[in-house]
Coordinates of N, CA, C and O in Angstrom, one line a residue:
X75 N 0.8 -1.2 0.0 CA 0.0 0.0 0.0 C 0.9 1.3 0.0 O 0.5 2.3 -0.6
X76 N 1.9 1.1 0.7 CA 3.1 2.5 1.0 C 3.1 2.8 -0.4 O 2.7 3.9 -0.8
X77 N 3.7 1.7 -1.4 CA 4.3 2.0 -2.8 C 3.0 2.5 -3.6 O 3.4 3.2 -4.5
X78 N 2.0 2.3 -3.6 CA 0.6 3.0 -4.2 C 1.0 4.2 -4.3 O 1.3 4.9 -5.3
X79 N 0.8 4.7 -2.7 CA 0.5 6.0 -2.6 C 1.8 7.0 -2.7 O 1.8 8.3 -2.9
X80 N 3.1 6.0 -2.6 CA 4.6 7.0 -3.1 C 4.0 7.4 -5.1 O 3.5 8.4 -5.5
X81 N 4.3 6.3 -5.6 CA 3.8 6.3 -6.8 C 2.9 7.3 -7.1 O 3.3 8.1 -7.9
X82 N 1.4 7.6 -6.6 CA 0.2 8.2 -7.0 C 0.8 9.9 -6.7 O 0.6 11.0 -7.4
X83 N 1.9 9.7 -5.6 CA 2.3 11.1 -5.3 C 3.0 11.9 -6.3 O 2.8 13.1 -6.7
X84 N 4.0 10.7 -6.7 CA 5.1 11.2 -7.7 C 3.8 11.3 -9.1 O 4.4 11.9 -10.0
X85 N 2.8 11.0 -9.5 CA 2.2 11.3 -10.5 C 1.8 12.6 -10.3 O 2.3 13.5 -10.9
X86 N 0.6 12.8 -9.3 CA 0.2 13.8 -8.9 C 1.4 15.4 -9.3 O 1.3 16.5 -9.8
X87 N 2.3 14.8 -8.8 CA 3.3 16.3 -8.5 C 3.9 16.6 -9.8 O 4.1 17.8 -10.1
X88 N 4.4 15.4 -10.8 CA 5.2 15.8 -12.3 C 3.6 16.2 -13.0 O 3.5 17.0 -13.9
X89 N 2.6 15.8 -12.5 CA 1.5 16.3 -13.5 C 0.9 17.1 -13.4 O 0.0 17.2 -14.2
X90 N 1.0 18.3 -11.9 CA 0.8 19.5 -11.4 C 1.8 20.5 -12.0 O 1.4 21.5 -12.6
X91 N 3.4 20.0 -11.9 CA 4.8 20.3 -12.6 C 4.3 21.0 -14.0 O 4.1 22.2 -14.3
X92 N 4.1 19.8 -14.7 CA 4.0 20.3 -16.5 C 2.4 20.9 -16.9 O 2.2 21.5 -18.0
X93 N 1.3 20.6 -15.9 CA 1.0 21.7 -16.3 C 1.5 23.4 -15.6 O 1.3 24.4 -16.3
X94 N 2.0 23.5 -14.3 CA 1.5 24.7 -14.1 C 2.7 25.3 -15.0 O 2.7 26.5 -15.0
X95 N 3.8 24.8 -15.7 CA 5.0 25.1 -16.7 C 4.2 25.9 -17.7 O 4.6 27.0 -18.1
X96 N 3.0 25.4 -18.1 CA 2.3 26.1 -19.4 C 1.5 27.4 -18.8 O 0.5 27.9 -19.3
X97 N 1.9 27.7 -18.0 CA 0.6 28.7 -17.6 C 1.1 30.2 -17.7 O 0.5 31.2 -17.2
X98 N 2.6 30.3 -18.8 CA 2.9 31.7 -19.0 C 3.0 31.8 -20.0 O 3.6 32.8 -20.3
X99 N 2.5 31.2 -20.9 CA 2.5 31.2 -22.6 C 1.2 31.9 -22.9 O 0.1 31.8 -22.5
X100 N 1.8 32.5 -23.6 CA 0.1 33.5 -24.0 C -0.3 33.1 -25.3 O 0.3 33.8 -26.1
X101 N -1.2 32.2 -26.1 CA -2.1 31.7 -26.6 C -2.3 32.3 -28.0 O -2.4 31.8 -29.1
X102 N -2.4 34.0 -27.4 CA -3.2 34.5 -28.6 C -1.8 35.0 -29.4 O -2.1 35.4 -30.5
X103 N -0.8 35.0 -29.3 CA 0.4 35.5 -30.1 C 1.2 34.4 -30.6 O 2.3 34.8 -31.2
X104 N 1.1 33.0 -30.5 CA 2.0 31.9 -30.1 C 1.4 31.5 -31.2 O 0.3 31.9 -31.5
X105 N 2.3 30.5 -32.0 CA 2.4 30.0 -33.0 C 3.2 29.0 -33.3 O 4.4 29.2 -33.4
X106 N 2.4 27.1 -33.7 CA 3.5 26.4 -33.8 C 3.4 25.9 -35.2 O 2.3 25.7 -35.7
X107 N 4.4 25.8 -35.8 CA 5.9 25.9 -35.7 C 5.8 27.4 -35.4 O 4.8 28.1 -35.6
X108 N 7.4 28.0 -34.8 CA 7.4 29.5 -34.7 C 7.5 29.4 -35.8 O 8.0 28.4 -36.4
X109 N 6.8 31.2 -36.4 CA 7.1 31.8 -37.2 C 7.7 33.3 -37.1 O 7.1 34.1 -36.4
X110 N 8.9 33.4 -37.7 CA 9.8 34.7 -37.5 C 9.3 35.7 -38.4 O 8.5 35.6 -39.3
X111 N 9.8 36.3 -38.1 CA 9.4 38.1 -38.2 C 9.5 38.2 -39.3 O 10.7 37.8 -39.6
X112 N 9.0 38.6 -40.0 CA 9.3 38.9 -41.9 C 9.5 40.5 -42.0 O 8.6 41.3 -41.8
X113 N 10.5 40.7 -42.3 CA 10.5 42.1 -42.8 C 10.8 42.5 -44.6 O 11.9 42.0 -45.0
X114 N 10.2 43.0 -45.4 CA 10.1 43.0 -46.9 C 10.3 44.8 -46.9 O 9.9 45.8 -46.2
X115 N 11.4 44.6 -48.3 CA 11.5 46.3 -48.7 C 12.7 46.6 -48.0 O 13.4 45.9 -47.4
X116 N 12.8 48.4 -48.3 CA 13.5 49.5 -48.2 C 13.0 50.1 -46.5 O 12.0 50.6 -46.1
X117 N 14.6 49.7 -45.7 CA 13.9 50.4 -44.1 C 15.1 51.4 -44.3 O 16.2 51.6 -44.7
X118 N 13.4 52.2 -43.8 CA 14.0 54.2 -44.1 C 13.5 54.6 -42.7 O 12.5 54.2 -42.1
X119 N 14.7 55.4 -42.2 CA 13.9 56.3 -41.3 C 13.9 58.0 -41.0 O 14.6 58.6 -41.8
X120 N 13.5 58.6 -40.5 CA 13.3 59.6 -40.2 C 14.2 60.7 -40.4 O 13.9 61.8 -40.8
X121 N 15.7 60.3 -39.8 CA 16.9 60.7 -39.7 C 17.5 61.0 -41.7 O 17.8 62.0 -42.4
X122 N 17.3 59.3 -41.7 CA 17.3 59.6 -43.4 C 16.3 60.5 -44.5 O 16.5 61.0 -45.6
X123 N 15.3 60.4 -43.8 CA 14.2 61.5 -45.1 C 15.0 62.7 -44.7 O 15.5 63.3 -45.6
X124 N 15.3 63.1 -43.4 CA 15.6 64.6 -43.2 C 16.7 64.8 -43.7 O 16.9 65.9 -44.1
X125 N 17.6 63.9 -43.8 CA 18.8 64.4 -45.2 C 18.5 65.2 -46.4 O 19.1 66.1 -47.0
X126 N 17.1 64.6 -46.7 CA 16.9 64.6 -48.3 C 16.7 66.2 -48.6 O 16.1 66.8 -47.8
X127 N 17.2 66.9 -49.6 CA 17.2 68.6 -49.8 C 16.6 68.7 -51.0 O 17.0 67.9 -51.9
X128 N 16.0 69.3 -51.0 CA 15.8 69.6 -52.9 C 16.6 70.1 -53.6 O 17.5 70.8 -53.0
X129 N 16.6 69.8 -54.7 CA 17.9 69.5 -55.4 C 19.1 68.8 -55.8 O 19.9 68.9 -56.7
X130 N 19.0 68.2 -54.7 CA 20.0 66.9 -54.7 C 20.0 65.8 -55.7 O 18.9 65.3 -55.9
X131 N 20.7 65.5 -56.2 CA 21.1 64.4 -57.6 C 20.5 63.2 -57.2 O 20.3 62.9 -56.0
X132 N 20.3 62.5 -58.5 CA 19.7 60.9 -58.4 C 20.9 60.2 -57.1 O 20.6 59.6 -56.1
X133 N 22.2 60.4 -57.6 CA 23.3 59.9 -56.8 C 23.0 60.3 -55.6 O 22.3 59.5 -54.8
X134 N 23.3 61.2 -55.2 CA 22.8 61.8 -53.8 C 22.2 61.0 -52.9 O 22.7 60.4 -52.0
X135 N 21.0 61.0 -53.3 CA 19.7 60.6 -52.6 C 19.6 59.2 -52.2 O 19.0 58.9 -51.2
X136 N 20.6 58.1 -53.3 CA 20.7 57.1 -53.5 C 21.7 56.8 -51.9 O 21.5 55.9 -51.0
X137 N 22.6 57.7 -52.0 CA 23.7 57.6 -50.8 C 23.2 57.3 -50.0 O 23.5 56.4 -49.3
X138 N 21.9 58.7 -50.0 CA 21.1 58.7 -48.4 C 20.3 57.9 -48.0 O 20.0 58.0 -46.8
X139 N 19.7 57.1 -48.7 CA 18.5 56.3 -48.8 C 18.6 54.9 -49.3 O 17.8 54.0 -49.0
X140 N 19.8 55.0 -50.2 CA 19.8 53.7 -51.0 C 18.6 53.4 -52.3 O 17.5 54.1 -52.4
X141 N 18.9 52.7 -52.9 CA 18.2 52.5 -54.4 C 16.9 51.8 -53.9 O 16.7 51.2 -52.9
X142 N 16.2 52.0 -54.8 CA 14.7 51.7 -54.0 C 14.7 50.2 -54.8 O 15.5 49.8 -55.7
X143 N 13.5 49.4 -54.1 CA 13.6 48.5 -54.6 C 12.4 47.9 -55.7 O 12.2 46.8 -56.0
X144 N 11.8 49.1 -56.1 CA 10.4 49.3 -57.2 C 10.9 50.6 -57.7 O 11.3 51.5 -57.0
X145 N 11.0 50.5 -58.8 CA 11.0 51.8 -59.7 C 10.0 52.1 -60.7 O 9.9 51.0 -61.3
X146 N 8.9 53.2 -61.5 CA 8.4 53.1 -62.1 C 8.8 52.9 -63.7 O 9.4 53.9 -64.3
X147 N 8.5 51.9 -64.3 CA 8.9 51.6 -65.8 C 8.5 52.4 -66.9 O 8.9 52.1 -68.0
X148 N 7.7 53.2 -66.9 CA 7.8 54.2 -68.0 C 8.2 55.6 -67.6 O 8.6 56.4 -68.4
X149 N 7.9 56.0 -65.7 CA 8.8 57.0 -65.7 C 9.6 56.9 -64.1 O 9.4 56.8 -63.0
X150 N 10.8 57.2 -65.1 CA 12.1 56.7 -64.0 C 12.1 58.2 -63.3 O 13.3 58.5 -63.0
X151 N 11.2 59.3 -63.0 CA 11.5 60.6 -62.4 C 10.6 60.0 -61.4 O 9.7 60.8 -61.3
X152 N 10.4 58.8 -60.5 CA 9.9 58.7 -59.2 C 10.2 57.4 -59.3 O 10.2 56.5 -60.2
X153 N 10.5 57.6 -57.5 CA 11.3 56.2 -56.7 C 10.3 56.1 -55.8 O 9.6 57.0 -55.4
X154 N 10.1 54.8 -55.5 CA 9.0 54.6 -54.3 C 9.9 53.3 -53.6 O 10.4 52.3 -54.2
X155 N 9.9 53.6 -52.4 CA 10.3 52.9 -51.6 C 9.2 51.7 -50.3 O 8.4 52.0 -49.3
X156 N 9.4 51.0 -50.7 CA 7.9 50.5 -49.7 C 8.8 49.1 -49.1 O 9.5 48.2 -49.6
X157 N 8.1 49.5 -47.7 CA 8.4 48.5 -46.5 C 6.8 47.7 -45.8 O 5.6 48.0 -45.7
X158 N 7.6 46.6 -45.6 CA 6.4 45.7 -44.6 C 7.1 44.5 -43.8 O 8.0 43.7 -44.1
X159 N 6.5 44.7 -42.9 CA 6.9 43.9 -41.6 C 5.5 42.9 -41.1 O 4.5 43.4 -40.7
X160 N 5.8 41.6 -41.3 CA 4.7 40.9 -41.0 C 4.9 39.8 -39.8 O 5.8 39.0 -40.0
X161 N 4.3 39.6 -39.0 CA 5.2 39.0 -37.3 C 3.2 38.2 -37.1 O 2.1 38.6 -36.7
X162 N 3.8 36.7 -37.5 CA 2.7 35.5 -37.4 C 1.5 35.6 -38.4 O 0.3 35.2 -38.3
X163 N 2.0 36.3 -39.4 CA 1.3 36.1 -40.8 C 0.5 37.6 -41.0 O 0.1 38.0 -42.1
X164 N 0.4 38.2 -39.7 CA -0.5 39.3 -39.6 C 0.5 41.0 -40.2 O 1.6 41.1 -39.7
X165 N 0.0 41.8 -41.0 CA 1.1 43.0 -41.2 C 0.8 44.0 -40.2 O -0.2 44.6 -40.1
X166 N 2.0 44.0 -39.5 CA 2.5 44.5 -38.6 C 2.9 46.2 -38.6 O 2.3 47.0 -37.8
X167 N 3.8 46.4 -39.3 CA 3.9 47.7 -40.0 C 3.8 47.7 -41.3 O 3.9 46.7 -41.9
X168 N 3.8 49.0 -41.9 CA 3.9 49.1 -43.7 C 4.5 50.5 -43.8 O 4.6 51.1 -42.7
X169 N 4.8 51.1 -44.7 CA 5.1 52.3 -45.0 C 5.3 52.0 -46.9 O 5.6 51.1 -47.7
X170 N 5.1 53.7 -46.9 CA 5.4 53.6 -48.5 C 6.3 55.2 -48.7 O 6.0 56.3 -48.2
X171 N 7.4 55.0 -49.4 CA 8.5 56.9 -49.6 C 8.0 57.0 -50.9 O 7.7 56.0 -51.6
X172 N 7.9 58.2 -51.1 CA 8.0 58.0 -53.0 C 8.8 60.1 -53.2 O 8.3 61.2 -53.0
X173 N 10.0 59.6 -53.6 CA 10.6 60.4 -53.9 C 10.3 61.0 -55.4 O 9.7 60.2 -56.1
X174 N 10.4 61.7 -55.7 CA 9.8 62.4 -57.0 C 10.9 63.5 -57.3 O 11.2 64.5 -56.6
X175 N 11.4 63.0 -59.0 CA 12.3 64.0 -59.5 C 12.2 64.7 -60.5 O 11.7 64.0 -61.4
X176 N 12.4 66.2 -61.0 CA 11.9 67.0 -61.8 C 12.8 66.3 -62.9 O 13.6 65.4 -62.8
X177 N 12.5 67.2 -64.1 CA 13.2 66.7 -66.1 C 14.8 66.7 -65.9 O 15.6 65.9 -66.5
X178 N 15.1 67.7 -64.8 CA 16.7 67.2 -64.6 C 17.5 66.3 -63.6 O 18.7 66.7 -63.3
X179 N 17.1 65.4 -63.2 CA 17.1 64.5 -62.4 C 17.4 65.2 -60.9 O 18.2 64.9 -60.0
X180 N 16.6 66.1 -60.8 CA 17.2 66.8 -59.2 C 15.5 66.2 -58.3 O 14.4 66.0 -58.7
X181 N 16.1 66.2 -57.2 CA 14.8 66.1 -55.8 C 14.5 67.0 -56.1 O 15.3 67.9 -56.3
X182 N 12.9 67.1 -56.2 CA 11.8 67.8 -56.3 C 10.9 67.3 -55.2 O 10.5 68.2 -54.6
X183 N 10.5 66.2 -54.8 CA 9.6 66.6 -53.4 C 10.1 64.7 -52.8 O 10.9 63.9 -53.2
X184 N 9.0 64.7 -51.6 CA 9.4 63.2 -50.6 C 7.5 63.0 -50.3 O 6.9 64.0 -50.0
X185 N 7.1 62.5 -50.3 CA 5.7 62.0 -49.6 C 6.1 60.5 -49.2 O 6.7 59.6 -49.8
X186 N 5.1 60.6 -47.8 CA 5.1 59.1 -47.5 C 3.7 59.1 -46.8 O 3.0 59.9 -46.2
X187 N 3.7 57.4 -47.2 CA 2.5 56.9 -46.4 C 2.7 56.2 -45.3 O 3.1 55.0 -45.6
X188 N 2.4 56.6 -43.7 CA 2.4 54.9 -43.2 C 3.9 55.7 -41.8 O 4.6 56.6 -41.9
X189 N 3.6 54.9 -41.0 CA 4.6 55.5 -39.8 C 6.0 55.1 -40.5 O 6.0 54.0 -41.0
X190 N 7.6 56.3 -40.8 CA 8.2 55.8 -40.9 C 9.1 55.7 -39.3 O 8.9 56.4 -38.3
X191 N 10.0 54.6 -39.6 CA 10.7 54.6 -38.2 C 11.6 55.7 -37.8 O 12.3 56.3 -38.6
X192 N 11.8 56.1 -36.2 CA 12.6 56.9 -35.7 C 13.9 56.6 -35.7 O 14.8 57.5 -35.9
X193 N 14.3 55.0 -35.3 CA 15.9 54.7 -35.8 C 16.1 54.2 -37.2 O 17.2 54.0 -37.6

């Protein structure tokens, strides 16, 4: 009878053990297999647009920002830069730059859509 109830104990306690192990996992963000963070595009931030001056050359800009990774195919006087960050299938962040250049390849203006980052 002793060894019953050693036995029943040691069940009791590894199966109190592994559950109360699960009781810090949070459910609604968790995902199995993990899935890692996807980040897609041109990461621009803040620091970098405020470089940008009008006037500044195709080269220039390129320095500050880097070459975008969409260009328009009939007119190469606008760069659009577009980011997305997607964390468990869901998009997370997005942003879109679109730099815009006058007939002589100089910065003429910056619009964006979408929070860009502070670092």
């Amino acid at each position: 009878m002793n060894y019953f109830l050693k036995r029943w104990f040691w069940i009791v306690f590894i199966f109190s053990f592994l559950l109360s192990s699960c009781s810090g996992v949070n459910f609604t963000e968790w995902r199995f297999p993990y899935m890692y963070p996807v980040q897609q595009g041109n990461y621009i931030t803040k620091q970098q647009i405020a470089l940008l001056k009008v006037g500044m050359a195709k080269d220039q800009v390129a320095s500050q920002v880097g070459t975008p990774i969409t260009s328009f195919m009939f007119e190469s006087s606008s760069w659009q830069y577009v980011y997305q960050q997607y964390k468990n299938d869901t998009l997370d962040n997005s942003y879109i730059v679109n730099i815009n250049f006058d007939a002589g390849d100089k910065l003429y203006s910056v619009e964006s859509a979408g929070e860009v980052f502070l670092k």
